[in-house]
Amino acid sequence: MMNSAISSFQDAFDIKGEVGRLVDIATSETLLGADWQQNLQICDKVNAGGKDAAKDAVRTVRKRLKNKNTKVQLLALSVLEAAVKNCGHDLLMQVGSRDVMTELQAIALQPNGDAALQRKTLQLIQAWGEALRDAPDMPLFYETYASLKSQGIRFPEFDPTLAPAGRPYPPQGGSFGAQRGASSGGGGGGGGG
């Protein structure tokens, strides 16, 4: 209960811990591209800091995803990508929350949205949905993916390198090509990427 109150206070006043400050650096609009060394440093801090560090990282990434600058949003997705691949269960639980998955879905469905941003978002939703489809404590990864597929959203070519480390590929011994069916092709909102 106390942690929830502290988290709400931190959100209201944009108070960040060490991990949040590192996320801000990794998503700076002055960067030319993703700084994978910085992203991996964030992962190290999240892994060392447990649940609170995971919350700090995801809270800051969510704020950066709301930035009007597409470059900042793409850099935030690169931080999420690295974190999901390299961090543990606490981070996955934060990313797999209704708030985060709803925000990612909104980016993917944004009319006239940036094609590269939508493509990267769809790639991550697809990879995480497939990898975590049978994770009973994280159903929203697959539910978000399945919801977009049922809406007729066309996903980019599947990229298994975007999924969390240590997850089975392909799921349940099947093949992704058979599961994707007609869902492969161009990214939502146009080409690009």
Short mmCIF file of C-alpha atoms in Angstrom, two decimals:
data_model
loop_
_atom_site.label_atom_id
_atom_site.label_comp_id
_atom_site.label_asym_id
_atom_site.label_seq_id
_atom_site.Cartn_x
_atom_site.Cartn_y
_atom_site.Cartn_z
CA MET A 1 0.00 0.00 0.00
CA MET A 2 2.81 2.38 0.91
CA ASN A 3 4.73 1.52 -2.27
CA SER A 4 1.63 2.33 -4.34
CA ALA A 5 1.31 5.73 -2.65
CA ILE A 6 5.00 6.45 -3.21
CA SER A 7 4.71 5.41 -6.86
CA SER A 8 1.70 7.69 -7.37
CA PHE A 9 3.58 10.57 -5.73
CA GLN A 10 6.59 9.94 -7.96
CA ASP A 11 4.35 9.92 -11.04
CA ALA A 12 2.60 13.13 -10.04
CA PHE A 13 5.82 15.03 -9.49
CA ASP A 14 7.93 13.28 -12.14
CA ILE A 15 10.41 12.05 -9.54
CA LYS A 16 12.81 9.53 -11.02
CA GLY A 17 15.26 7.17 -9.49
CA GLU A 18 18.63 6.33 -10.97
CA VAL A 19 17.10 4.03 -13.60
CA GLY A 20 14.60 6.69 -14.67
CA ARG A 21 17.41 9.19 -15.15
CA LEU A 22 19.30 6.65 -17.27
CA VAL A 23 16.17 6.12 -19.40
CA ASP A 24 15.98 9.88 -19.94
CA ILE A 25 19.58 9.88 -21.15
CA ALA A 26 18.97 6.87 -23.43
CA THR A 27 15.95 8.58 -24.99
CA SER A 28 17.38 12.06 -25.42
CA GLU A 29 16.34 13.78 -28.62
CA THR A 30 19.97 14.79 -29.10
CA LEU A 31 21.02 11.18 -29.78
CA LEU A 32 21.52 10.13 -33.39
CA GLY A 33 20.25 6.60 -32.69
CA ALA A 34 19.82 4.01 -29.99
CA ASP A 35 22.71 3.80 -27.54
CA TRP A 36 22.77 0.05 -26.87
CA GLN A 37 25.52 0.40 -24.26
CA GLN A 38 23.29 2.79 -22.31
CA ASN A 39 20.30 0.49 -22.80
CA LEU A 40 22.26 -2.45 -21.41
CA GLN A 41 23.38 -0.34 -18.47
CA ILE A 42 19.69 0.30 -17.76
CA CYS A 43 19.10 -3.46 -17.89
CA ASP A 44 21.93 -4.06 -15.41
CA LYS A 45 20.45 -1.49 -13.01
CA VAL A 46 16.95 -2.96 -13.36
CA ASN A 47 18.24 -6.48 -12.72
CA ALA A 48 20.17 -5.29 -9.67
CA GLY A 49 17.34 -3.09 -8.37
CA GLY A 50 14.40 -5.48 -8.57
CA LYS A 51 10.76 -4.43 -8.67
CA ASP A 52 11.30 -0.77 -7.78
CA ALA A 53 13.92 -0.33 -10.51
CA ALA A 54 11.61 -2.06 -13.01
CA LYS A 55 8.76 0.28 -12.08
CA ASP A 56 11.05 3.31 -12.39
CA ALA A 57 12.26 2.22 -15.81
CA VAL A 58 8.81 1.48 -17.22
CA ARG A 59 7.25 4.61 -15.71
CA THR A 60 9.93 6.73 -17.42
CA VAL A 61 9.66 4.84 -20.73
CA ARG A 62 5.89 5.41 -20.70
CA LYS A 63 6.44 9.15 -20.34
CA ARG A 64 8.95 9.10 -23.18
CA LEU A 65 6.48 7.19 -25.39
CA LYS A 66 4.07 10.10 -24.93
CA ASN A 67 6.66 12.61 -26.17
CA LYS A 68 5.64 14.36 -29.40
CA ASN A 69 9.08 13.72 -30.92
CA THR A 70 9.01 10.47 -32.90
CA LYS A 71 12.76 10.01 -32.41
CA VAL A 72 12.29 10.04 -28.62
CA GLN A 73 9.45 7.52 -28.96
CA LEU A 74 11.60 5.20 -31.10
CA LEU A 75 14.44 5.46 -28.58
CA ALA A 76 11.97 4.61 -25.80
CA LEU A 77 10.95 1.52 -27.77
CA SER A 78 14.64 0.55 -28.06
CA VAL A 79 14.97 0.80 -24.27
CA LEU A 80 11.86 -1.38 -23.87
CA GLU A 81 13.19 -3.87 -26.40
CA ALA A 82 16.51 -4.19 -24.57
CA ALA A 83 14.81 -4.42 -21.19
CA VAL A 84 12.33 -7.10 -22.22
CA LYS A 85 15.17 -9.14 -23.76
CA ASN A 86 17.59 -8.74 -20.87
CA CYS A 87 15.65 -8.16 -17.67
CA GLY A 88 13.74 -10.53 -15.47
CA HIS A 89 10.20 -11.22 -14.42
CA ASP A 90 9.67 -7.95 -12.51
CA LEU A 91 10.29 -5.93 -15.66
CA LEU A 92 8.12 -8.20 -17.81
CA MET A 93 5.26 -7.80 -15.33
CA GLN A 94 5.54 -4.01 -15.60
CA VAL A 95 5.68 -4.00 -19.41
CA GLY A 96 2.83 -6.52 -19.58
CA SER A 97 0.52 -4.25 -17.60
CA ARG A 98 -2.74 -2.96 -19.06
CA ASP A 99 -1.42 0.62 -19.09
CA VAL A 100 1.71 -0.16 -21.11
CA MET A 101 0.06 -2.56 -23.54
CA THR A 102 -2.79 -0.08 -24.12
CA GLU A 103 -0.26 2.65 -24.90
CA LEU A 104 1.60 0.42 -27.33
CA GLN A 105 -1.66 -0.56 -29.01
CA ALA A 106 -2.60 3.12 -29.35
CA ILE A 107 0.73 3.87 -31.05
CA ALA A 108 0.20 0.96 -33.44
CA LEU A 109 -3.32 2.13 -34.31
CA GLN A 110 -2.67 5.86 -34.49
CA PRO A 111 -4.16 7.25 -37.71
CA ASN A 112 -1.52 8.98 -39.79
CA GLY A 113 1.12 7.89 -37.28
CA ASP A 114 4.79 7.65 -38.13
CA ALA A 115 5.30 4.45 -40.18
CA ALA A 116 8.65 3.54 -38.58
CA LEU A 117 7.24 4.01 -35.08
CA GLN A 118 4.18 1.92 -35.87
CA ARG A 119 6.27 -0.80 -37.51
CA LYS A 120 8.63 -1.09 -34.53
CA THR A 121 5.69 -1.12 -32.12
CA LEU A 122 3.95 -3.86 -34.09
CA GLN A 123 7.16 -5.90 -34.27
CA LEU A 124 7.57 -5.75 -30.49
CA ILE A 125 3.89 -6.55 -29.80
CA GLN A 126 4.12 -9.53 -32.16
CA ALA A 127 7.39 -10.90 -30.76
CA TRP A 128 6.30 -10.50 -27.15
CA GLY A 129 2.82 -11.86 -27.84
CA GLU A 130 4.19 -14.98 -29.51
CA ALA A 131 6.93 -15.54 -26.92
CA LEU A 132 4.69 -15.01 -23.91
CA ARG A 133 1.45 -16.48 -25.25
CA ASP A 134 1.43 -19.21 -22.59
CA ALA A 135 2.65 -17.08 -19.67
CA PRO A 136 -0.30 -17.33 -17.26
CA ASP A 137 0.77 -14.33 -15.19
CA MET A 138 1.24 -12.08 -18.25
CA PRO A 139 -1.80 -12.60 -20.50
CA LEU A 140 -1.86 -9.08 -21.93
CA PHE A 141 1.16 -9.63 -24.13
CA TYR A 142 -0.68 -12.21 -26.20
CA GLU A 143 -4.13 -10.62 -25.78
CA THR A 144 -2.86 -7.34 -27.24
CA TYR A 145 -1.28 -9.16 -30.18
CA ALA A 146 -4.39 -11.28 -30.78
CA SER A 147 -6.65 -8.24 -30.54
CA LEU A 148 -4.69 -6.37 -33.20
CA LYS A 149 -4.66 -9.45 -35.44
CA SER A 150 -8.44 -9.80 -35.06
CA GLN A 151 -8.81 -6.17 -36.14
CA GLY A 152 -7.03 -7.04 -39.37
CA ILE A 153 -3.79 -5.27 -38.51
CA ARG A 154 -0.99 -6.49 -40.76
CA PHE A 155 2.20 -7.24 -38.91
CA PRO A 156 5.72 -6.89 -40.32
CA GLU A 157 7.77 -10.01 -40.98
CA PHE A 158 8.30 -11.83 -37.69
CA ASP A 159 11.65 -11.13 -36.02
CA PRO A 160 12.42 -13.64 -33.24
CA THR A 161 15.41 -11.57 -32.08
CA LEU A 162 13.00 -9.06 -30.54
CA ALA A 163 11.57 -11.49 -28.01
CA PRO A 164 12.49 -12.01 -24.37
CA ALA A 165 15.55 -14.16 -23.80
CA GLY A 166 14.96 -17.72 -22.73
CA ARG A 167 11.48 -18.02 -24.22
CA PRO A 168 10.65 -20.96 -26.49
CA TYR A 169 10.64 -20.42 -30.24
CA PRO A 170 8.49 -21.25 -31.99
CA PRO A 171 5.82 -21.63 -29.30
CA GLN A 172 4.55 -25.16 -28.59
CA GLY A 173 6.65 -26.68 -31.37
CA GLY A 174 4.65 -24.95 -34.12
CA SER A 175 5.94 -22.62 -36.78
CA PHE A 176 5.41 -18.89 -36.85
CA GLY A 177 4.63 -18.93 -40.56
CA ALA A 178 1.64 -21.20 -40.02
CA GLN A 179 0.40 -19.12 -37.09
CA ARG A 180 0.77 -15.80 -38.85
CA GLY A 181 -1.06 -16.90 -41.96
CA ALA A 182 -2.30 -13.84 -43.83
CA SER A 183 -1.08 -11.53 -41.07
CA SER A 184 2.40 -11.09 -42.55
CA GLY A 185 3.28 -8.22 -44.78
CA GLY A 186 3.72 -4.50 -44.44
CA GLY A 187 3.64 -2.70 -41.15
CA GLY A 188 0.51 -1.02 -39.86
CA GLY A 189 0.23 2.51 -41.18
CA GLY A 190 2.43 1.92 -44.22
CA GLY A 191 5.96 0.74 -44.96
CA GLY A 192 9.05 2.24 -43.47
CA GLY A 193 11.52 1.14 -40.84
#
